[in-house]
Amino acid sequence: VEAALWAVKMVVQQSTGVPSYFACPPAREVGSSLPESPAAAAAAGTLGPTAAAASGGSAVAAAGLLSGTPVHLDAAAMSAIVRCLSTAAAAAASNGAGGSSSAHTDSGSGMLTAVPRSGRPAAIAALAAGLVACCCRRAEERNLAIAGGAPEKLLRLLLGSDRPDTQVAALEGLSLMLPYQPSACALALSCPEIYGRLFTLLRDPAPSVRLLAASCAATLCRMPGCEQTEAMQRAALPVLLRLLTQPATRPHVPAVLASLVEGSEALQKAAADADAVRLLAGLLAAEAVAAEVTTATATTARTTGQAVAAPDVAAAAAVSSGAIPGPAVCAAADGGVSSSLREGCLRALGSLCLNHDDSRRQLLEAKVLRYIVKALEDPSNGVRAAAALCVRALTRCVRTLRGGLLEGGGGEPAQLLVDMLADKDLEVQTNAAAAVCNLVLDFSAVKSAVLSAGGLTRLVELTRSPATPLRHHATWALANMLYRADNSVRVQLMEALPWSRLRQLLFDSDPRVVEQALVILRNLCMAGRQQVAAALEWADSDRGGGGGGGGGDSASVTGLCPSPSASPNQDQRPLPGAGDKEMPQIGILDVLEARIHAAVVAMSVDNTGSDSAPSSPLNLSPQSESAAAPAAAAATATAAVTAAAAAAAAILPVRTPAQYLQTVANANHALYAVANLLTGGTAVKDLVASRQPLLAAVAAHMYPWAGELALPAVWCAVNLTWPAGGGGGSSSGVDRLSRLEQEAVATRCNALLNVRGEERLEELSQKHPSRDVQERARTALEQLRSGAGRAGGAAATSPPAAAITALISVPFL
């Protein structure tokens, strides 16, 4: 068995071309007939088919050694190798005296096993652990080892063995398996001894052992069951930063460092302060230059007809000499480019620069942007995803964008990122969508480049992705594309994104997607009467309403009203929570009303400390709704109540603080969207005023305790009571209005009075902590009293900027 394990390990190493980087060969036991190294074993010719067959089908591997063809272990061979990890322990337990084995008990998992300390069982365990670690560098063999129970057995060896070579081999295998096996991480964390053992190995004299221990610590720190996360992070980070300065371990540190600092701003800042950005950028540049030289040399050799050694031959020669390969050999083994090294550097740089401007500045000063952009076209999925992460990190700061990535208009990275949106790899698509999201926020040249490359259509397609992060980033990118966009961008978006699809996003299962869909609606309805009319006509035509032209107020009204008929080509999939019931057609105002009302309920429960919510404005009967509207609109009002109630039923109740915050954020966007819609003309204002449940929900946020929702609610009141003809509240302005307009303003003001708008604005103007909210509330109160003919309604000294619509300044991803 021992000889067979040596044979398979040597064959696997030569087949992959990259041997185990860190684990040294186990020491030869006294009396063992085996040579000291695989190279010596090959020279002695002591490996026969009988010995190879002892490990379960490895005779095929021995044949592969002679043929030079790649060798892949099957399930039977891997199962036999994994059994050697426990068979040696069983043999030691049966022999069991004289200190030849040690017992390790895990109180958390109930594990009790005998681990051999010396003799041939110990050598077999060490060999098997080293072989498993060597095989785990390839995904297919790693999956077979995990399925065979290798993580648990390696964990037993790590915690129970006193042999350094066994511990190192087990540590290497675990470092390669734990990131892909959450159950193994949970098993490791259930053993209290794992923390002490890792802390000890982080202080090991051998740099390679410290790196392996840091890798395991980085993985375990990200698990929810880790009890010493901060202690392990504080212990592992200095180790990695020191190893990053040592040439022998430097190529293997970036990937581990990226895993450790991901999601921790404190660790990212500490690493950046230790000059990690400069070191990583230098390593990335050196690797890129070496790859360019290798490619140029190979091209020249092919042109001149000179012979060039195959990469696997060079790697095999390094294995046979017993030397641990350096970065150049590793690069050769990977087809001329060290994709793992490049991916690790890019991921680490992306993590370090994600939240800190100083790190982005250091990266720009390192002059490696061209290597990052070039990596967007790398054949490796991991490298492309890491490069997109770097671009995303750099695009979070406007200053670094203008000073580096967007030099020359930003057309090249924009085109590459748009192409990556159609990539087959999910992580590549997700990171590319996040980078595009930042690029299109406030840069017209990049926005034009993305549109010219077909980015808008691809982003709309990605909103249908079943992967939540990708769907979220795609929706966010569309929202940012509308920020301060001109009419041509709006037209293109409305042509690519039908209202039926946006309505589904507005009721998505992920609350982050819902928020960005509301931002799309909010930004789409801003900038004035013409834009509002176009948005409403878009929604109406998609729902088969057949409304009028884009410039008139009548077309706007039909876009807001629920329509009993639906287009045969419309997406009719039910909303989340709707089940198999037939849902009525839900319009723009129905969605906004439901989101605003959801915040009313959530804030009422939060402020009262009880579960008794205020009576729902959506419970008004169709008769009471039609009483506020003209008699001819009774059927429309009934449909509006039904659609609004259906929209409210599709919203999940608030049960956690995170859900409460998300509900408030959604209501904030919905209130601003209503304020934007109220700049669309008389017919839109009249329709909003006729929806008493919507007005009641808006007025419910005109309280001092409403916080950030008070300001958009007051803006709704300002725009609702502002005459659509553009006049002010002064007597001279009223005299210029037609009698019809005066009556319309009076009707809208009375509708706001019916939901206690006057007393709430009065209280808001006096008690809200924000001076801005107080000023806007006083303006709305003056317009309300003047429009309703109340005494004491002072004339507005200046226009309240009712036509000023609320744009959202979307934060960077």
Short mmCIF file of C-alpha atoms in Angstrom, two decimals, residues 402-774:
data_model
loop_
_atom_site.label_atom_id
_atom_site.label_comp_id
_atom_site.label_asym_id
_atom_site.label_seq_id
_atom_site.Cartn_x
_atom_site.Cartn_y
_atom_site.Cartn_z
CA ARG A 402 -11.82 60.69 -14.46
CA GLY A 403 -8.12 60.31 -13.68
CA GLY A 404 -7.57 56.86 -15.05
CA LEU A 405 -10.11 54.39 -16.35
CA LEU A 406 -12.10 56.84 -18.47
CA GLU A 407 -9.13 58.46 -20.19
CA GLY A 408 -9.91 58.46 -23.90
CA GLY A 409 -13.66 58.25 -23.31
CA GLY A 410 -13.77 54.84 -21.65
CA GLY A 411 -14.96 53.13 -24.80
CA GLU A 412 -12.65 50.11 -24.59
CA PRO A 413 -13.58 48.95 -21.05
CA ALA A 414 -17.24 49.72 -21.74
CA GLN A 415 -17.27 47.51 -24.84
CA LEU A 416 -15.45 44.69 -23.03
CA LEU A 417 -17.81 44.83 -20.06
CA VAL A 418 -20.87 44.78 -22.29
CA ASP A 419 -19.48 41.71 -24.04
CA MET A 420 -18.99 40.09 -20.65
CA LEU A 421 -22.69 40.54 -19.88
CA ALA A 422 -23.28 37.69 -22.34
CA ASP A 423 -20.58 35.48 -20.78
CA LYS A 424 -21.47 31.91 -19.88
CA ASP A 425 -19.94 32.22 -16.42
CA LEU A 426 -22.32 33.60 -13.76
CA GLU A 427 -19.66 35.34 -11.67
CA VAL A 428 -18.25 37.07 -14.75
CA GLN A 429 -21.71 38.34 -15.68
CA THR A 430 -22.45 39.53 -12.14
CA ASN A 431 -19.20 41.47 -11.70
CA ALA A 432 -19.48 42.94 -15.19
CA ALA A 433 -23.04 44.13 -14.49
CA ALA A 434 -21.86 45.75 -11.25
CA ALA A 435 -19.04 47.53 -13.09
CA VAL A 436 -21.42 48.75 -15.83
CA CYS A 437 -23.76 49.97 -13.10
CA ASN A 438 -21.08 52.33 -11.81
CA LEU A 439 -19.82 53.40 -15.22
CA VAL A 440 -23.16 54.63 -16.55
CA LEU A 441 -24.14 56.65 -13.50
CA ASP A 442 -22.92 60.10 -14.48
CA PHE A 443 -20.70 59.83 -17.53
CA SER A 444 -22.45 60.59 -20.79
CA ALA A 445 -19.57 59.32 -22.96
CA VAL A 446 -19.53 55.93 -21.23
CA LYS A 447 -23.32 55.79 -21.25
CA SER A 448 -23.28 56.33 -25.00
CA ALA A 449 -20.61 53.67 -25.45
CA VAL A 450 -22.65 51.16 -23.44
CA LEU A 451 -25.78 51.95 -25.45
CA SER A 452 -23.90 51.67 -28.76
CA ALA A 453 -22.54 48.28 -27.73
CA GLY A 454 -26.03 46.94 -27.02
CA GLY A 455 -25.65 47.08 -23.25
CA LEU A 456 -29.21 48.22 -22.58
CA THR A 457 -30.75 45.20 -24.27
CA ARG A 458 -28.42 42.81 -22.48
CA LEU A 459 -29.14 44.38 -19.11
CA VAL A 460 -32.87 44.00 -19.69
CA GLU A 461 -32.31 40.34 -20.56
CA LEU A 462 -30.34 39.84 -17.34
CA THR A 463 -33.26 41.12 -15.26
CA ARG A 464 -34.87 37.74 -16.00
CA SER A 465 -31.92 35.81 -14.59
CA PRO A 466 -32.77 33.34 -11.81
CA ALA A 467 -29.56 34.41 -10.02
CA THR A 468 -30.55 37.13 -7.55
CA PRO A 469 -27.22 39.07 -7.46
CA LEU A 470 -27.13 39.25 -11.25
CA ARG A 471 -30.77 40.34 -11.45
CA HIS A 472 -30.12 42.96 -8.77
CA HIS A 473 -27.05 44.44 -10.48
CA ALA A 474 -28.76 44.48 -13.88
CA THR A 475 -31.77 46.33 -12.46
CA TRP A 476 -29.48 48.75 -10.63
CA ALA A 477 -27.56 49.44 -13.84
CA LEU A 478 -30.80 50.29 -15.66
CA ALA A 479 -31.74 52.68 -12.83
CA ASN A 480 -28.36 54.39 -13.03
CA MET A 481 -28.62 54.65 -16.79
CA LEU A 482 -31.73 56.78 -16.35
CA TYR A 483 -30.00 59.15 -13.94
CA ARG A 484 -29.85 62.56 -15.65
CA ALA A 485 -30.45 60.82 -18.96
CA ASP A 486 -31.66 62.61 -22.05
CA ASN A 487 -34.84 61.72 -23.91
CA SER A 488 -33.11 59.34 -26.32
CA VAL A 489 -31.95 57.12 -23.46
CA ARG A 490 -35.45 57.11 -21.98
CA VAL A 491 -36.94 56.12 -25.30
CA GLN A 492 -34.48 53.27 -25.74
CA LEU A 493 -35.15 51.96 -22.25
CA MET A 494 -38.92 52.08 -22.66
CA GLU A 495 -38.59 50.22 -25.97
CA ALA A 496 -36.40 47.51 -24.42
CA LEU A 497 -38.13 47.19 -21.02
CA PRO A 498 -41.90 46.69 -21.15
CA TRP A 499 -44.05 47.76 -18.22
CA SER A 500 -45.08 44.15 -17.64
CA ARG A 501 -41.44 43.24 -16.95
CA LEU A 502 -40.85 46.25 -14.70
CA ARG A 503 -44.01 45.38 -12.80
CA GLN A 504 -42.59 41.93 -12.11
CA LEU A 505 -39.37 43.51 -10.85
CA LEU A 506 -41.44 45.77 -8.59
CA PHE A 507 -42.72 42.61 -6.87
CA ASP A 508 -39.50 40.59 -7.03
CA SER A 509 -38.70 38.13 -4.26
CA ASP A 510 -35.49 40.04 -3.46
CA PRO A 511 -36.09 43.42 -1.75
CA ARG A 512 -32.96 44.93 -3.31
CA VAL A 513 -34.35 44.29 -6.79
CA VAL A 514 -37.64 45.90 -5.77
CA GLU A 515 -35.83 49.02 -4.57
CA GLN A 516 -33.92 49.45 -7.83
CA ALA A 517 -37.10 48.86 -9.85
CA LEU A 518 -38.71 51.69 -7.89
CA VAL A 519 -35.68 53.86 -8.71
CA ILE A 520 -36.24 53.10 -12.40
CA LEU A 521 -39.83 54.25 -12.07
CA ARG A 522 -38.80 57.30 -10.06
CA ASN A 523 -36.16 58.45 -12.55
CA LEU A 524 -38.32 57.62 -15.55
CA CYS A 525 -41.09 59.96 -14.37
CA MET A 526 -38.91 63.00 -13.71
CA ALA A 527 -37.95 66.08 -15.73
CA GLY A 528 -41.33 67.55 -16.64
CA ARG A 529 -44.70 67.10 -18.27
CA GLN A 530 -43.48 65.67 -21.57
CA GLN A 531 -41.39 62.95 -19.89
CA VAL A 532 -44.19 62.02 -17.52
CA ALA A 533 -46.65 61.74 -20.40
CA ALA A 534 -44.22 59.53 -22.35
CA ALA A 535 -43.72 57.24 -19.36
CA LEU A 536 -47.44 56.88 -18.77
CA GLU A 537 -48.13 56.24 -22.45
CA TRP A 538 -45.43 53.53 -22.33
CA ALA A 539 -47.13 51.83 -19.40
CA ASP A 540 -50.56 52.17 -21.00
CA SER A 541 -49.55 50.82 -24.41
CA ASP A 542 -47.86 47.80 -22.81
CA ARG A 543 -51.05 47.07 -20.90
CA GLY A 544 -53.20 47.33 -24.01
CA GLY A 545 -55.04 50.47 -22.94
CA GLY A 546 -54.80 52.17 -26.30
CA GLY A 547 -54.44 55.64 -24.81
CA GLY A 548 -53.94 58.81 -26.76
CA GLY A 549 -50.85 60.62 -27.96
CA GLY A 550 -47.73 61.28 -25.98
CA GLY A 551 -48.08 65.01 -25.42
CA GLY A 552 -51.61 65.41 -24.05
CA ASP A 553 -52.86 65.04 -20.53
CA SER A 554 -55.50 62.53 -21.57
CA ALA A 555 -52.83 60.08 -22.64
CA SER A 556 -51.21 60.38 -19.24
CA VAL A 557 -54.44 59.52 -17.45
CA THR A 558 -55.02 56.34 -19.40
CA GLY A 559 -51.49 55.25 -18.59
CA LEU A 560 -52.23 55.50 -14.89
CA CYS A 561 -55.63 53.87 -14.80
CA PRO A 562 -56.00 50.10 -14.43
CA SER A 563 -57.27 48.57 -17.64
CA PRO A 564 -59.73 45.68 -17.68
CA SER A 565 -58.24 44.34 -20.91
CA ALA A 566 -54.73 43.08 -21.49
CA SER A 567 -52.57 42.71 -24.52
CA PRO A 568 -52.37 39.09 -25.77
CA ASN A 569 -48.58 39.43 -26.03
CA GLN A 570 -48.22 40.69 -22.47
CA ASP A 571 -46.31 38.71 -19.87
CA GLN A 572 -49.06 37.27 -17.69
CA ARG A 573 -47.01 35.43 -15.07
CA PRO A 574 -48.54 35.90 -11.60
CA LEU A 575 -46.97 38.17 -9.06
CA PRO A 576 -45.12 36.64 -6.09
CA GLY A 577 -47.60 35.58 -3.48
CA ALA A 578 -50.48 35.59 -5.95
CA GLY A 579 -50.58 31.83 -6.28
CA ASP A 580 -52.81 30.57 -9.01
CA LYS A 581 -55.38 33.32 -8.60
CA GLU A 582 -55.99 35.61 -11.49
CA MET A 583 -54.49 39.00 -10.66
CA PRO A 584 -56.01 42.25 -11.95
CA GLN A 585 -53.87 44.51 -14.08
CA ILE A 586 -51.77 46.67 -11.76
CA GLY A 587 -50.83 50.16 -12.88
CA ILE A 588 -48.13 52.59 -11.82
CA LEU A 589 -50.20 54.32 -9.14
CA ASP A 590 -51.30 50.96 -7.72
CA VAL A 591 -47.70 49.95 -7.15
CA LEU A 592 -46.72 53.28 -5.63
CA GLU A 593 -49.76 53.37 -3.37
CA ALA A 594 -49.06 49.87 -2.08
CA ARG A 595 -45.42 50.67 -1.27
CA ILE A 596 -46.30 53.91 0.52
CA HIS A 597 -49.04 52.24 2.51
CA ALA A 598 -46.72 49.38 3.52
CA ALA A 599 -44.44 51.93 5.19
CA VAL A 600 -47.43 53.48 6.97
CA VAL A 601 -48.25 50.12 8.53
CA ALA A 602 -44.63 49.32 9.38
CA MET A 603 -43.96 52.72 10.98
CA SER A 604 -47.23 52.62 12.91
CA VAL A 605 -46.29 49.27 14.43
CA ASP A 606 -42.77 50.50 15.13
CA ASN A 607 -43.95 53.64 16.88
CA THR A 608 -46.78 52.14 18.89
CA GLY A 609 -44.85 49.05 19.91
CA SER A 610 -47.91 46.92 19.20
CA ASP A 611 -49.21 44.92 16.33
CA SER A 612 -52.30 47.07 15.91
CA ALA A 613 -51.89 48.81 12.59
CA PRO A 614 -54.03 51.76 11.57
CA SER A 615 -57.03 51.11 9.43
CA SER A 616 -55.87 50.48 5.90
CA PRO A 617 -56.74 53.18 3.39
CA LEU A 618 -56.97 50.38 0.87
CA ASN A 619 -60.07 49.04 2.62
CA LEU A 620 -62.24 51.86 1.28
CA SER A 621 -65.23 50.62 -0.59
CA PRO A 622 -65.60 51.28 -4.30
CA GLN A 623 -68.56 53.52 -3.51
CA SER A 624 -66.53 55.83 -1.26
CA GLU A 625 -63.76 55.92 -3.84
CA SER A 626 -66.13 56.89 -6.60
CA ALA A 627 -67.64 59.62 -4.46
CA ALA A 628 -64.40 61.57 -4.74
CA ALA A 629 -64.32 61.09 -8.51
CA PRO A 630 -66.77 62.02 -11.23
CA ALA A 631 -69.70 59.67 -11.56
CA ALA A 632 -68.60 58.57 -15.02
CA ALA A 633 -65.35 57.25 -13.50
CA ALA A 634 -67.03 54.91 -10.99
CA ALA A 635 -65.99 51.77 -12.85
CA THR A 636 -62.44 53.02 -13.13
CA ALA A 637 -62.33 53.83 -9.42
CA THR A 638 -63.59 50.35 -8.57
CA ALA A 639 -60.87 48.79 -10.68
CA ALA A 640 -58.30 51.06 -9.04
CA VAL A 641 -59.25 49.88 -5.56
CA THR A 642 -59.12 46.25 -6.65
CA ALA A 643 -55.73 46.62 -8.34
CA ALA A 644 -54.27 48.57 -5.41
CA ALA A 645 -55.47 45.96 -2.96
CA ALA A 646 -53.90 43.23 -5.11
CA ALA A 647 -50.61 45.13 -5.17
CA ALA A 648 -50.69 45.53 -1.39
CA ALA A 649 -51.39 41.82 -0.92
CA ALA A 650 -48.28 40.96 -2.92
CA ILE A 651 -46.05 42.81 -0.42
CA LEU A 652 -44.67 40.66 2.37
CA PRO A 653 -45.26 41.84 5.95
CA VAL A 654 -42.44 43.40 7.94
CA ARG A 655 -40.99 41.06 10.54
CA THR A 656 -37.33 42.05 10.99
CA PRO A 657 -35.41 45.34 11.40
CA ALA A 658 -33.80 44.81 7.99
CA GLN A 659 -37.23 44.43 6.38
CA TYR A 660 -38.39 47.59 8.14
CA LEU A 661 -35.48 49.62 6.76
CA GLN A 662 -36.07 48.23 3.29
CA THR A 663 -39.78 49.06 3.49
CA VAL A 664 -38.98 52.66 4.43
CA ALA A 665 -36.45 52.93 1.59
CA ASN A 666 -39.00 51.62 -0.91
CA ALA A 667 -41.60 54.08 0.34
CA ASN A 668 -39.11 56.93 -0.02
CA HIS A 669 -38.63 56.11 -3.71
CA ALA A 670 -42.37 55.66 -4.20
CA LEU A 671 -43.15 59.06 -2.65
CA TYR A 672 -40.61 60.79 -4.88
CA ALA A 673 -42.06 58.97 -7.88
CA VAL A 674 -45.51 60.33 -7.00
CA ALA A 675 -44.04 63.81 -6.61
CA ASN A 676 -42.47 63.47 -10.05
CA LEU A 677 -45.73 62.27 -11.58
CA LEU A 678 -47.53 65.31 -10.15
CA THR A 679 -45.50 67.52 -12.49
CA GLY A 680 -47.22 65.90 -15.45
CA GLY A 681 -50.23 68.17 -15.89
CA THR A 682 -53.77 68.79 -14.71
CA ALA A 683 -55.18 65.38 -15.58
CA VAL A 684 -52.48 63.56 -13.65
CA LYS A 685 -52.96 65.79 -10.61
CA ASP A 686 -56.72 65.27 -10.74
CA LEU A 687 -56.34 61.50 -10.96
CA VAL A 688 -54.01 61.38 -7.96
CA ALA A 689 -56.40 63.60 -6.03
CA SER A 690 -59.30 61.27 -6.88
CA ARG A 691 -57.50 58.32 -5.24
CA GLN A 692 -58.31 58.93 -1.61
CA PRO A 693 -56.37 55.86 -0.34
CA LEU A 694 -53.22 57.14 -2.06
CA LEU A 695 -53.67 60.63 -0.61
CA ALA A 696 -54.29 59.15 2.84
CA ALA A 697 -51.09 57.10 2.61
CA VAL A 698 -49.10 60.17 1.53
CA ALA A 699 -50.60 62.32 4.27
CA ALA A 700 -49.80 59.65 6.84
CA HIS A 701 -46.12 60.46 6.37
CA MET A 702 -46.62 64.17 7.08
CA TYR A 703 -45.66 63.73 10.71
CA PRO A 704 -42.46 64.67 12.54
CA TRP A 705 -41.81 61.02 13.38
CA ALA A 706 -41.91 60.08 9.69
CA GLY A 707 -38.22 60.96 9.43
CA GLU A 708 -36.82 60.93 5.90
CA LEU A 709 -40.26 60.18 4.41
CA ALA A 710 -41.65 63.55 5.49
CA LEU A 711 -39.79 65.52 2.82
CA PRO A 712 -41.01 63.57 -0.26
CA ALA A 713 -44.52 63.52 1.25
CA VAL A 714 -44.45 67.31 1.54
CA TRP A 715 -43.20 67.57 -2.05
CA CYS A 716 -46.24 65.56 -3.12
CA ALA A 717 -48.46 68.12 -1.35
CA VAL A 718 -46.58 71.03 -2.92
CA ASN A 719 -46.89 69.64 -6.45
CA LEU A 720 -50.50 68.54 -5.97
CA THR A 721 -51.67 72.00 -4.87
CA TRP A 722 -49.52 73.90 -7.37
CA PRO A 723 -51.62 75.09 -10.34
CA ALA A 724 -50.79 73.13 -13.48
CA GLY A 725 -50.89 76.37 -15.46
CA GLY A 726 -47.63 77.42 -13.80
CA GLY A 727 -48.94 80.34 -11.76
CA GLY A 728 -48.11 81.08 -8.17
CA GLY A 729 -50.25 81.42 -5.11
CA SER A 730 -50.52 85.22 -5.35
CA SER A 731 -53.80 86.98 -6.19
CA SER A 732 -52.38 88.19 -9.51
CA GLY A 733 -51.52 84.62 -10.46
CA VAL A 734 -54.96 83.32 -9.54
CA ASP A 735 -56.58 86.05 -11.62
CA ARG A 736 -54.75 84.76 -14.69
CA LEU A 737 -56.06 81.26 -14.29
CA SER A 738 -59.19 80.12 -16.00
CA ARG A 739 -62.22 79.27 -13.96
CA LEU A 740 -61.80 75.60 -14.87
CA GLU A 741 -58.26 75.54 -13.53
CA GLN A 742 -59.37 77.28 -10.34
CA GLU A 743 -62.04 74.65 -9.82
CA ALA A 744 -59.54 71.85 -10.44
CA VAL A 745 -57.10 73.33 -7.90
CA ALA A 746 -59.93 73.71 -5.37
CA THR A 747 -60.99 70.10 -5.90
CA ARG A 748 -57.47 68.82 -5.34
CA CYS A 749 -56.99 70.97 -2.26
CA ASN A 750 -60.29 69.79 -0.78
CA ALA A 751 -59.24 66.18 -1.40
CA LEU A 752 -56.08 66.83 0.59
CA LEU A 753 -58.10 68.50 3.34
CA ASN A 754 -60.32 65.42 3.56
CA VAL A 755 -57.33 63.32 4.64
CA ARG A 756 -56.33 65.86 7.33
CA GLY A 757 -53.63 67.36 5.18
CA GLU A 758 -53.93 70.84 6.70
CA GLU A 759 -53.41 69.89 10.34
CA ARG A 760 -50.58 67.51 9.45
CA LEU A 761 -48.76 70.12 7.40
CA GLU A 762 -49.27 72.58 10.25
CA GLU A 763 -47.70 70.20 12.74
CA LEU A 764 -44.90 69.35 10.35
CA SER A 765 -44.06 73.01 9.76
CA GLN A 766 -43.55 73.51 13.49
CA LYS A 767 -42.13 70.29 14.93
CA HIS A 768 -40.03 68.54 12.31
CA PRO A 769 -36.30 68.75 13.15
CA SER A 770 -35.31 69.60 9.57
CA ARG A 771 -35.53 73.25 8.56
CA ASP A 772 -35.93 72.23 4.90
CA VAL A 773 -38.99 70.13 5.73
CA GLN A 774 -40.48 72.97 7.76
#
